Coordinates of C-alpha atoms in Angstrom, one line a residue:
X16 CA 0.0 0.0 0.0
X17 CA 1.4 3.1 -0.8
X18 CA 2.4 5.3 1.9
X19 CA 2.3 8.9 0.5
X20 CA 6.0 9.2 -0.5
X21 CA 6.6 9.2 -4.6
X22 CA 10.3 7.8 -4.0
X23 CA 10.5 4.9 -1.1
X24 CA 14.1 4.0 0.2
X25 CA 15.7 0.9 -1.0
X26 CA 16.2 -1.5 1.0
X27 CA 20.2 -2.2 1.5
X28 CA 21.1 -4.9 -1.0
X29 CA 22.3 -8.5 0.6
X30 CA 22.3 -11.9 -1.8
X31 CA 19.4 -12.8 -2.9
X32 CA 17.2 -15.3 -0.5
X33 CA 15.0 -17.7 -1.5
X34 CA 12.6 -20.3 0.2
X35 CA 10.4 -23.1 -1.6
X36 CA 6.7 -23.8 -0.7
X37 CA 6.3 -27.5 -0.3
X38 CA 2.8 -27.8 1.0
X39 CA 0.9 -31.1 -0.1
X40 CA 1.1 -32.3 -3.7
X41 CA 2.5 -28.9 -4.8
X42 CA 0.9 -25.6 -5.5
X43 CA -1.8 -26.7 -8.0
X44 CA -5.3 -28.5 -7.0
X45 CA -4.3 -31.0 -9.8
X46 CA -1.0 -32.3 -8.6
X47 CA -2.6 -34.5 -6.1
X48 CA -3.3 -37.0 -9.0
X49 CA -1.6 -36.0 -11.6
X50 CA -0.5 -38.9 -14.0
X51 CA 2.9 -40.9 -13.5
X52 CA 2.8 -39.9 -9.6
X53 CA 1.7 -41.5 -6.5
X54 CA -1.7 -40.1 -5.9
X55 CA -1.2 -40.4 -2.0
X56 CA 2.6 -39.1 -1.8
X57 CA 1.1 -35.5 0.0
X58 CA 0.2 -38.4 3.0
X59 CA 4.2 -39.9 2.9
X60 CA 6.7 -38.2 5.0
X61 CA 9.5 -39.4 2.6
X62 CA 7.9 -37.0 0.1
X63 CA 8.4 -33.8 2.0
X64 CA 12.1 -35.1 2.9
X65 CA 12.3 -35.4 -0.8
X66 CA 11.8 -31.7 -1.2
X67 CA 13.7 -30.6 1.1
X68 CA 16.1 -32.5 -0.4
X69 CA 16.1 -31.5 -3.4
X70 CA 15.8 -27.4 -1.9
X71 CA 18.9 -27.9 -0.5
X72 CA 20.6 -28.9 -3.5
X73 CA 20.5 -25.4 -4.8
X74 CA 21.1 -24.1 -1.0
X75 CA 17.3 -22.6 -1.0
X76 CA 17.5 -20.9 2.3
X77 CA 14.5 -23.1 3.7
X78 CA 11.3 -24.8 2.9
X79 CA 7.8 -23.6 3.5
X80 CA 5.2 -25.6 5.5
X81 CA 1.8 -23.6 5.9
X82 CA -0.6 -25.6 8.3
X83 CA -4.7 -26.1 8.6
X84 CA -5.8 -27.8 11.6
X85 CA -8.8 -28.8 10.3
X86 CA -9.7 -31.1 6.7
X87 CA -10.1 -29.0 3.3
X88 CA -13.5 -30.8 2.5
X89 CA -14.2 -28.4 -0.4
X90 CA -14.3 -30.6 -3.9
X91 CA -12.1 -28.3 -5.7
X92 CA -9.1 -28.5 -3.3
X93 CA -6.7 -31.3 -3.6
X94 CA -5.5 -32.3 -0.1
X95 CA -3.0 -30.9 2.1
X96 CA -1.7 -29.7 5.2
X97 CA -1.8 -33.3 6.8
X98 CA 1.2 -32.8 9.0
X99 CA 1.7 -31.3 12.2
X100 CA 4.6 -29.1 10.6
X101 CA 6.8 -29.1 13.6
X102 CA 6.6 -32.9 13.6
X103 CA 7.1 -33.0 10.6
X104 CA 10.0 -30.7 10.3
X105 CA 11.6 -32.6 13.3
X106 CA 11.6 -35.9 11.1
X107 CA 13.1 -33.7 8.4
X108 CA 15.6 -31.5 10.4
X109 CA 17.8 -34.7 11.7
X110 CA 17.9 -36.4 8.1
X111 CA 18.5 -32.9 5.8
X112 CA 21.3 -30.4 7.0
X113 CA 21.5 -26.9 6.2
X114 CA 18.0 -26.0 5.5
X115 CA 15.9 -24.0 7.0
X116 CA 12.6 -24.6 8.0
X117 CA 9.3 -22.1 7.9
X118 CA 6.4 -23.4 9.9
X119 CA 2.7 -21.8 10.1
X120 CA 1.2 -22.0 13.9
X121 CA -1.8 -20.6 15.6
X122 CA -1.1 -17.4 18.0
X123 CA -5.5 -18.2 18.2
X124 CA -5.4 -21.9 19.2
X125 CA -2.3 -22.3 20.8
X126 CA -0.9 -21.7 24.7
X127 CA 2.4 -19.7 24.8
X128 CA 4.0 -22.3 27.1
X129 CA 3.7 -25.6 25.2
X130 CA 4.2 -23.8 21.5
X131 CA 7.1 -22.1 22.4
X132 CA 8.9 -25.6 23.7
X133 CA 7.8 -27.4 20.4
X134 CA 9.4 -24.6 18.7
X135 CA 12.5 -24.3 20.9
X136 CA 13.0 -27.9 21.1
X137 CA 12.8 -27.7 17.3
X138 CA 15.3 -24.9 16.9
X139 CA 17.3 -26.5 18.9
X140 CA 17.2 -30.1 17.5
X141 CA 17.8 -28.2 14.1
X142 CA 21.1 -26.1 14.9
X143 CA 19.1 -22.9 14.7
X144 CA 17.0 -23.1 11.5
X145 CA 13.8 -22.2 12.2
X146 CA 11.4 -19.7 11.5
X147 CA 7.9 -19.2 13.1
X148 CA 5.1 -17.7 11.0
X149 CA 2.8 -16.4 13.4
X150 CA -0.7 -16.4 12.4
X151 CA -4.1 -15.0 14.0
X152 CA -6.3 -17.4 12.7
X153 CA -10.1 -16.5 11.5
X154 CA -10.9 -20.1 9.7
X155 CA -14.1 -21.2 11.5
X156 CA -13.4 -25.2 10.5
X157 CA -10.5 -24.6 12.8
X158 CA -12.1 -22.8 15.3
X159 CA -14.4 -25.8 15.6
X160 CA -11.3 -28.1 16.2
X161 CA -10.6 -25.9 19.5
X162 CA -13.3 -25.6 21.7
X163 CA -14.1 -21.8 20.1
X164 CA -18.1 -20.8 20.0
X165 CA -17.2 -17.8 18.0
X166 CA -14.4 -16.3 16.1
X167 CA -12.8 -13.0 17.5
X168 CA -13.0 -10.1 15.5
X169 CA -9.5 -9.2 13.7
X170 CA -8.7 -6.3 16.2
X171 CA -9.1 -9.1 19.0
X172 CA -7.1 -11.5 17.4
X173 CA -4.3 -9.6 16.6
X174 CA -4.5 -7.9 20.3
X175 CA -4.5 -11.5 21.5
X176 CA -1.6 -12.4 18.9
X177 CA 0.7 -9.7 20.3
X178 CA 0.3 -11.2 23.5
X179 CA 1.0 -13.9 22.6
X180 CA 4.2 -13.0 21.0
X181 CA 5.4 -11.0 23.9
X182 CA 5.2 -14.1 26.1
X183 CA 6.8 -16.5 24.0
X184 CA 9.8 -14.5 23.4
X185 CA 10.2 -14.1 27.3
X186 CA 9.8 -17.7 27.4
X187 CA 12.5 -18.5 25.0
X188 CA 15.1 -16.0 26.5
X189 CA 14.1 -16.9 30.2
X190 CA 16.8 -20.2 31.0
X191 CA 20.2 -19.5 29.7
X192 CA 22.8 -22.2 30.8
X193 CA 26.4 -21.5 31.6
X194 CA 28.9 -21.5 28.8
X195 CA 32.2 -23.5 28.5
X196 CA 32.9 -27.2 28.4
X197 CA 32.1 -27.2 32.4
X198 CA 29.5 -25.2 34.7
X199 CA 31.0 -22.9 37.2
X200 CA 27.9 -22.6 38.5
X201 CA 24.5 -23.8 39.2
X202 CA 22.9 -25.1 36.1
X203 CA 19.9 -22.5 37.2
X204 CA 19.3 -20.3 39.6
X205 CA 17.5 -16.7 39.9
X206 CA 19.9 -14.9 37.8
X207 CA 19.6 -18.1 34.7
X208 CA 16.2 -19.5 35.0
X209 CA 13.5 -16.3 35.2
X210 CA 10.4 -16.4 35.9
X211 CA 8.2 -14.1 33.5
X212 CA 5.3 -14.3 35.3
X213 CA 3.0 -12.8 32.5
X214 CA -0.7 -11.5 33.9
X215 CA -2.5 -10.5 30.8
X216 CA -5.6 -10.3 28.9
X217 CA -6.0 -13.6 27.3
X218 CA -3.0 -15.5 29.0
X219 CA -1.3 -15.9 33.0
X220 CA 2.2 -18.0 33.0
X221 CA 4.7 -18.5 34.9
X222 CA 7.5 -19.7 33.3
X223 CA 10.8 -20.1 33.1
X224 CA 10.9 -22.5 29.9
X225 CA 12.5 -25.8 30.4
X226 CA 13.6 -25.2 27.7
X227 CA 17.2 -24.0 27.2
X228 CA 18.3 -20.6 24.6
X229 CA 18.6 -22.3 21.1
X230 CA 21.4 -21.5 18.9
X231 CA 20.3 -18.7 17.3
X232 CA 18.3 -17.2 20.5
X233 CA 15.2 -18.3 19.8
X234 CA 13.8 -19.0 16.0
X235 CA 13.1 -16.1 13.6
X236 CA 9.4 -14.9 13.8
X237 CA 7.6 -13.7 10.5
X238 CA 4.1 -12.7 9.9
X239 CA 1.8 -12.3 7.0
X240 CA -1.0 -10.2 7.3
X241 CA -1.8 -7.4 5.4
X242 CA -4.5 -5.6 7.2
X243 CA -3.7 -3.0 9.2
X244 CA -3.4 -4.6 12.5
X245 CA -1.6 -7.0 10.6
X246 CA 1.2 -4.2 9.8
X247 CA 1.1 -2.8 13.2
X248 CA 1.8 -6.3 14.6
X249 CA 4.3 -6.7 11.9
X250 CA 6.3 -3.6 12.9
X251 CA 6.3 -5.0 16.4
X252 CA 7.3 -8.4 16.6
X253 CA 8.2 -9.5 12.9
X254 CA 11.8 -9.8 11.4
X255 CA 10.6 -11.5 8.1
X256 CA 7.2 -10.5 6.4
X257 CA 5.4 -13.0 3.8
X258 CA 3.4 -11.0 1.5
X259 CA 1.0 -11.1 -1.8
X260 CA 2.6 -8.1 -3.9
X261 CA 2.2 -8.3 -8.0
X262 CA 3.7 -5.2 -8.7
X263 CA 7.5 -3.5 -8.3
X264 CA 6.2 -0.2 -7.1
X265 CA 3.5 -1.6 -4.8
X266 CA 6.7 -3.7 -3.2
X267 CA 8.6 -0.6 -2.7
X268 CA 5.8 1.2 -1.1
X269 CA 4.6 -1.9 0.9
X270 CA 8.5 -2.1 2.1
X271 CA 8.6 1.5 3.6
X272 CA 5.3 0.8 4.8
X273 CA 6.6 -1.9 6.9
X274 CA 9.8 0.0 7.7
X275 CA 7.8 2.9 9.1
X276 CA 5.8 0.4 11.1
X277 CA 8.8 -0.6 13.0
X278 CA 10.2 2.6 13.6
X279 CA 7.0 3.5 15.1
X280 CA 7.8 0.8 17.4
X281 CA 11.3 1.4 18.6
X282 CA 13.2 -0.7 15.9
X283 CA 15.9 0.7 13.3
X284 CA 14.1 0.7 9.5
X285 CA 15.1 -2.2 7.5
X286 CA 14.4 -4.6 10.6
X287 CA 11.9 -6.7 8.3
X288 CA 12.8 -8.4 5.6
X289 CA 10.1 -8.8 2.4
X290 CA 9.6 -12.2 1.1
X291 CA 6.5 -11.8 -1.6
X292 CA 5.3 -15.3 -2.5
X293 CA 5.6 -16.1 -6.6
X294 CA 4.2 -19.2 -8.7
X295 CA 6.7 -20.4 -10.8
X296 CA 6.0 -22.3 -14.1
X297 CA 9.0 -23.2 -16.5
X298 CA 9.3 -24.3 -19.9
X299 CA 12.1 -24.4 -22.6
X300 CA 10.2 -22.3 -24.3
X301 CA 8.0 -19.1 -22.9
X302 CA 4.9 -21.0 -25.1
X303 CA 5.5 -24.0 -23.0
X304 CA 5.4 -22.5 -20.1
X305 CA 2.7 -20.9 -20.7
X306 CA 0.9 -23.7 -21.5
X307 CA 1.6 -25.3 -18.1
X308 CA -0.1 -22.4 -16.7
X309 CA -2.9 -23.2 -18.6
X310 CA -2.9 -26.7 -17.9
X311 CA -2.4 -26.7 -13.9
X312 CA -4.2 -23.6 -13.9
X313 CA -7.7 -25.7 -13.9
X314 CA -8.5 -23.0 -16.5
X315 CA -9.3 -23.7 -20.5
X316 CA -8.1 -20.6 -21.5
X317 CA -7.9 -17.1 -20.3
X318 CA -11.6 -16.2 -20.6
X319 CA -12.3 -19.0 -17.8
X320 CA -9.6 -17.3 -15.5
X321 CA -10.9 -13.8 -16.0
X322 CA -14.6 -15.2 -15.0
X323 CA -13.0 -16.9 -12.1
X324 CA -11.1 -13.8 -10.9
X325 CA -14.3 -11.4 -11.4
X326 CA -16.8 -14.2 -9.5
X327 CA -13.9 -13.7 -6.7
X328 CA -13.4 -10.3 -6.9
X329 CA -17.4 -9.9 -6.2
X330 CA -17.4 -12.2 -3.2
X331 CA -14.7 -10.5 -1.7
X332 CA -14.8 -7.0 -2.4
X333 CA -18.9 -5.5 -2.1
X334 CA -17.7 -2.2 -4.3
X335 CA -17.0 -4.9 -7.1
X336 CA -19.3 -4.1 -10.2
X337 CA -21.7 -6.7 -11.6
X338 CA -20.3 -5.7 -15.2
X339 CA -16.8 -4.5 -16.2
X340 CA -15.0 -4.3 -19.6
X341 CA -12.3 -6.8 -19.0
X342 CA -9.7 -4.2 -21.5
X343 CA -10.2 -1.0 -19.6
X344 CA -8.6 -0.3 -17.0
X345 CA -9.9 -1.2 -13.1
X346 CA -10.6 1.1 -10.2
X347 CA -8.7 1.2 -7.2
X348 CA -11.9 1.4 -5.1
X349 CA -13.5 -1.8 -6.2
X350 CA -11.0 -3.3 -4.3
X351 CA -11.4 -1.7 -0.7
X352 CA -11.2 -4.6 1.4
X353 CA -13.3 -4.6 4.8
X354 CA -11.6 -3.9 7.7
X355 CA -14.4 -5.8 9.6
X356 CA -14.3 -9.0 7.3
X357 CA -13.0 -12.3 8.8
X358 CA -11.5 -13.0 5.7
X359 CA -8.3 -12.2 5.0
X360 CA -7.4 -8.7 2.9
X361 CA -3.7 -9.9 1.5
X362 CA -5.1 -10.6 -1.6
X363 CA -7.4 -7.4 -2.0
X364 CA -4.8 -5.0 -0.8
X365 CA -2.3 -6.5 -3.8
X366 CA -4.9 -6.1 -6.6
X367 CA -5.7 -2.7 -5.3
X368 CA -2.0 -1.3 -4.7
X369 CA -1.6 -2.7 -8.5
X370 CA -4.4 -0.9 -9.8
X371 CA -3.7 2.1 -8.3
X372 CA 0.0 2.5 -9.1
X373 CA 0.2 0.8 -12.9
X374 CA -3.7 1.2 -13.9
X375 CA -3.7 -2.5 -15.4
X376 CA -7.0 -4.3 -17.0
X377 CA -8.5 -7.2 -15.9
X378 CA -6.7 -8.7 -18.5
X379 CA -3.4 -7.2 -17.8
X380 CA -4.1 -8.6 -13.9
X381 CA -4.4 -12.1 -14.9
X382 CA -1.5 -12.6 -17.2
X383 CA 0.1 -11.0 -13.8
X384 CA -1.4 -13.7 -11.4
X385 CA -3.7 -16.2 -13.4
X386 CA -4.7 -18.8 -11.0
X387 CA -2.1 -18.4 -8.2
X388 CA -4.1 -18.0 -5.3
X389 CA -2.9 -13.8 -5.0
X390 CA 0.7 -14.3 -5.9
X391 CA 2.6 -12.8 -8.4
X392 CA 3.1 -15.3 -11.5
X393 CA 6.2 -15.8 -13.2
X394 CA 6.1 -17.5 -16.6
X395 CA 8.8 -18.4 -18.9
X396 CA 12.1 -19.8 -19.8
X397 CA 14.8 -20.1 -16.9
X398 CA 16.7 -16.9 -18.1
X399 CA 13.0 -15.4 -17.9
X400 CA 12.4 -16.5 -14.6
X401 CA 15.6 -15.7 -13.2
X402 CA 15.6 -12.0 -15.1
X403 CA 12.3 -12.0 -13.3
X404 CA 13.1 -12.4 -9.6
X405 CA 16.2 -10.2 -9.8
X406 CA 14.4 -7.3 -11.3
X407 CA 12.3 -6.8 -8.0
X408 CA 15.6 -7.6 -6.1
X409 CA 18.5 -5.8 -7.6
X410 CA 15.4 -2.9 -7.5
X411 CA 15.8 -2.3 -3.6
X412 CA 12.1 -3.8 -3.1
X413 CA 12.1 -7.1 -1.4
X414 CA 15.1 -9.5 0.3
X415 CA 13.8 -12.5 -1.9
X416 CA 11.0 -14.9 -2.4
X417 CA 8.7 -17.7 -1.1
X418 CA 8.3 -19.8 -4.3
X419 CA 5.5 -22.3 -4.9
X420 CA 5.8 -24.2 -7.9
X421 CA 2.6 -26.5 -9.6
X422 CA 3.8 -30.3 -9.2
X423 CA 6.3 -31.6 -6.1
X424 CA 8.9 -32.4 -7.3
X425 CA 9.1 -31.9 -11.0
X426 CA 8.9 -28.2 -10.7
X427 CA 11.0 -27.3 -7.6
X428 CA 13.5 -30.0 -9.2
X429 CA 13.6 -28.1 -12.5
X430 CA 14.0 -24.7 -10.8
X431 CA 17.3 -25.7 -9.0
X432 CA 18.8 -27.4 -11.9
X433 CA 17.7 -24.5 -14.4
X434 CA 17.2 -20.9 -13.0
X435 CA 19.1 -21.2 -9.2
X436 CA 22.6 -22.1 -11.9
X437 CA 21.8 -18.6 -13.9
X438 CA 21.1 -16.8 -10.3
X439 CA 24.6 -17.9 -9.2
X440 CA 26.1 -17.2 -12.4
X441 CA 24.7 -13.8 -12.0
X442 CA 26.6 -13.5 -8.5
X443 CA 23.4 -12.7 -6.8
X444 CA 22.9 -16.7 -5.1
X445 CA 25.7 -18.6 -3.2
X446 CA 26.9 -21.2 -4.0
X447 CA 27.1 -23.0 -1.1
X448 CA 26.0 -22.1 2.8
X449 CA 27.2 -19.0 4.3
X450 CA 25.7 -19.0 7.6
X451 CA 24.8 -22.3 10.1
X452 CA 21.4 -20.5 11.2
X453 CA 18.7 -18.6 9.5
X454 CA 19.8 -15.4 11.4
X455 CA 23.0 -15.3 10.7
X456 CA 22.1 -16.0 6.4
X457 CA 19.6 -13.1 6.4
X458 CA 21.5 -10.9 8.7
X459 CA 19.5 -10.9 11.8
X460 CA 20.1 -9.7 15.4
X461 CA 20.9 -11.9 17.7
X462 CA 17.8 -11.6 20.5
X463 CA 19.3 -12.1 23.4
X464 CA 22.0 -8.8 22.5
X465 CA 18.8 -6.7 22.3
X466 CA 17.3 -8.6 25.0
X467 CA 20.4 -7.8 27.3
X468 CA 20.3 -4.3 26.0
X469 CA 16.3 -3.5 27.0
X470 CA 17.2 -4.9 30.6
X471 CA 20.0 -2.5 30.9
X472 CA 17.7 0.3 29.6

C-alpha cells in the first residue's frame, strides 16, 4: 500500500534469499493426481524429505510448511496440510542439513508455554534453523477443532496475537545455561532461569521454559498479514514478512510501509525483511510455459480465469461491479477490502496497490497472477524467470522470495537445476551455505544482544 511518498528508500542490498513452498502435492489443485505420480505421496513423509532434499541442493534458504488444523473438505481443493509441521519438520531436520525450516502456527489456538517448547526444542534439534510464521487465525473449520463458539474479530485477534508474542519470546530467552565445556555454577538459579510471570488479557504463565536458549536465541518470527493490524503487529514483533505483492512499485511502497511500522515501534528501518510469494512455471520455451499455466491452472483458457477472478473479486470486495469491460482499466476502489471482514485482505490489498500504481485491466491482472491464489506469476524460460526475480531484487524492493511451484517435485527440481545455476552465475545466489542459522544468512540480530540491551535500559 502506498504510503504517500513518490520515491520509497531501497532497501540495503544483501544476496538474494529464496525459500520453496512445499505444502501437499504442490501448488496446483491438480497435482494430487496427476499422471505418472503417487496419488497419496502428499500423505508420505518421505515425500516432503524429498523436497527438502532437493531445496537444499540449490542451498534454498528453507522450505515452507503452511498448516490447517482442520480437513479441506471443499471438492475443488486437492488435499493438504496433513502434518503437524513441527513434527514433521523434526523428522526432516535430523535427516536434511542446512536448510531452514518455515512453519505456520496458531497465535489463536495455541498456549504460549507448550508452542514455544515445540518450537525451541525444534530450533534446537535443528542447529538454529527455524522460522515461526505467526498467524491470528479467522478459519471457522479450525475454530471448531478448539473448543471456540465464535471467532474474535481481527482487532481481538491480533491484540491477542501480540500477546502472545510477547510471552513467548520471554519464554525463550528466560533459561540460559552456563557456557564453557564445564558449569561454574549452578545449572539455574535466579539470575539463569527467570520467571516471566506474564498476567494478561488472554494468558497468566509463569515460566521459566525448560527449555534452554537455542542456537540462534530463539527462532526467527515472520508474519503475513496485510490488514492494518496486521502491519502494526508486523512492525512489532516481525523480522521476516510474507506478503502477496504483483507489482515492483506496490513492493517498494509496501516495504517503507513496513519500515515505518517498526520505527513507530522502537526498531531501526530495515528490521523486516520482504519475502512476496511467486508461482513459478518453466518451460524451454516461454509458449510452453505458458501452456503449463494453462494446464495446472484448472482454467481452459484465459476467458475461464478472467470469469473466475471477477466471480472472486465480487465475493470479496462489495464495491466490485456486476459488469466490467475486461480491457479498460480497473478502479482502485472496487478493491477496498473490509476492515471488519473475517476474511483475510492480503489478496485485495495487492490487486488494489496494483491498480492504483500501474492502472492494469482485468486482463493485464491475470496474465500478472492467473490462478495463483494472489501471488505474483512468473512465466517463462529459466533466463525469464531468473531475469524475473532479480528485477524486484536488484530494484531495492524485497530481500527475496517464497516460491511455490505447480507439481512436487518436478517443478521445484527443474528450478534448482535451471534458474538457481543462472542466479549464481549472475553473482546474486551462493553457491554454497554462508551462515549455520537462519539469522546469521539473512543478517539478523541476535535476541538475546537486544534482550540484554532492553534490561540495561
Amino acid at each position: 500500500m502506498s504510503t504517500g511518498t513518490d520515491t520509497p528508500a531501497r532497501r540495503p542490498q544483501r544476496r538474494l534469499t529464496l525459500a520453496a513452498s512445499i505444502v501437499g502435492a504442490g501448488a496446483s489443485r491438480k497435482a494430487w493426481n496427476w499422471p505418472g505420480t503417487t496419488w497419496n505421496r502428499f500423505a508420505d513423509w518421505e515425500h516432503y524429505r524429498r523436497s527438502a532434499e532437493i531445496a537444499r541442493s540449490g542451498t534454498l534458504d528453507a522450505v515452507f510448511v503452511s498448516d490447517h488444523p482442520a480437513l479441506q473438505r471443499t471438492a475443488d481443493n486437492g488435499p493438504s496440510h496433513l502434518f503437524d509441521p513441527i513434527v514433521l519438520f523434526s523428522a526432516i531436520a535430523g535427516a536434511i542439513p542446512d536448510i531452514g525450516f518455515v512453519l505456520t502456527a496458531s497465535t489463536s489456538y495455541n498456549s504460549p508455554y507448550n508452542l514455544a517448547r515445540r518450537l525451541a526444542s525444534l530450533d534446537s534439534i535443528a542447529g538454529g534453523r527455524v522460522i515461526f510464521n505467526a498467524v491470528a487465525n479467522f478459519n471457522p473449520d479450525i475454530a471448531a477443532n478448539f473448543l471456540a463458539d465464535e471467532l474474535l474479530d481481527r482487532e481481538d485477534r491480533y491484540r491477542k496475537a501480540d500477546e502472545f508474542l510477547r510471552v513467548v519470546k520471554e519464554l525463550w530467552l528466560s533459561w540460559d545455561t552456563p557456557e564453557g565445556p564445564e558449569p561454574t555454577g549452578p545449572l539455574w538459579d535466579e539470575t539463569t532461569a527467570r520467571t516471566i510471570d506474564h498476567h494478561g488479557e488472554f494468558f497468566d504463565v509463569r515460566g521459566p521454559l525448560n527449555v534452554p536458549v537455542g542456537p540462534q536465541g530463539h527462532p526467527v518470527i515472520s508474519q503475513a498479514g496485510a490488514s492494518a493490524q496486521g502491519i502494526d503487529f508486523a512492525g512489532k514483533h516481525a523480522e521476516i514478512v510474507y506478503a502477496a505483492l504483483l507489482g515492483k512499485q506496490a513492493a517498494l511502497d509496501y516495504a517503507a510501509t513496513l519500515d515505518a511500522a517498526a520505527r513507530r515501534h522502537g526498531r531501526p528501518a530495515d528490521s523486516i525483511r520482504l519475502f512476496p510469494g511467486v508461482n513459478v512455471y518453466l518451460g524451454d520455451t516461454r509458449e510452453e510455459a505458458l501452456r503449463r499455466h494453462e494446464v495446472f491452472s484448472g482454467a481452459g483458457s484465459e476467458d475461464d480465469l478472467i470469469a473466475r477472478f471477477l466471480e472472486q473479486q465480487r465475493v470479496l470486495n462489495p464495491a466490485f461491479p456486476r459488469s466490467v469491460d475486461v480491457d479498460r482499466p480497473l478502479k482502485a476502489e472496487w478493491f477496498e477490502p473490509q476492515e471488519d471482514q473475517t476474511r483475510p485482505v492480503g489478496f485485495s490489498r495487492a490487486v488494489q496497490d496494483l491498480v492504483r500504481t500501474e492502472e492494469p485491466t482485468t486482463r493485464q491482472i491475470i496474465r500478472l497472477v492467473g490462478g495463483a491464489g494472489g501471488h505474483r506469476l512468473v512465466i517463462g524460460t529459466p533466463k525469464e524467470v531468473a531475469d524475473a526475480l532479480i528485477d524486484w531484487w536488484a530494484a531495492g524492493a524485497v530481500s527475496g522470495y517464497n516460491a511455490h511451484f505447480p507439481l512436487l517435485h518436478d517443478d521445484l527440481e527443474r528450478f534448482v537445476q535451471q534458474v538457481v545455476p543462472i542466479l549464481r552465475a549472475e553473482s546474486v545466489f551462493p553457491t554454497e551455505y554462508d551462515s549455520p542459522t537462519i539469522r546469521g544468512r539473512f543478517g539478523l540480530p541476535d535476541p538475546r544482544t537486544a534482550h540484554s540491551t532492553q534490561e540495561n535500559r
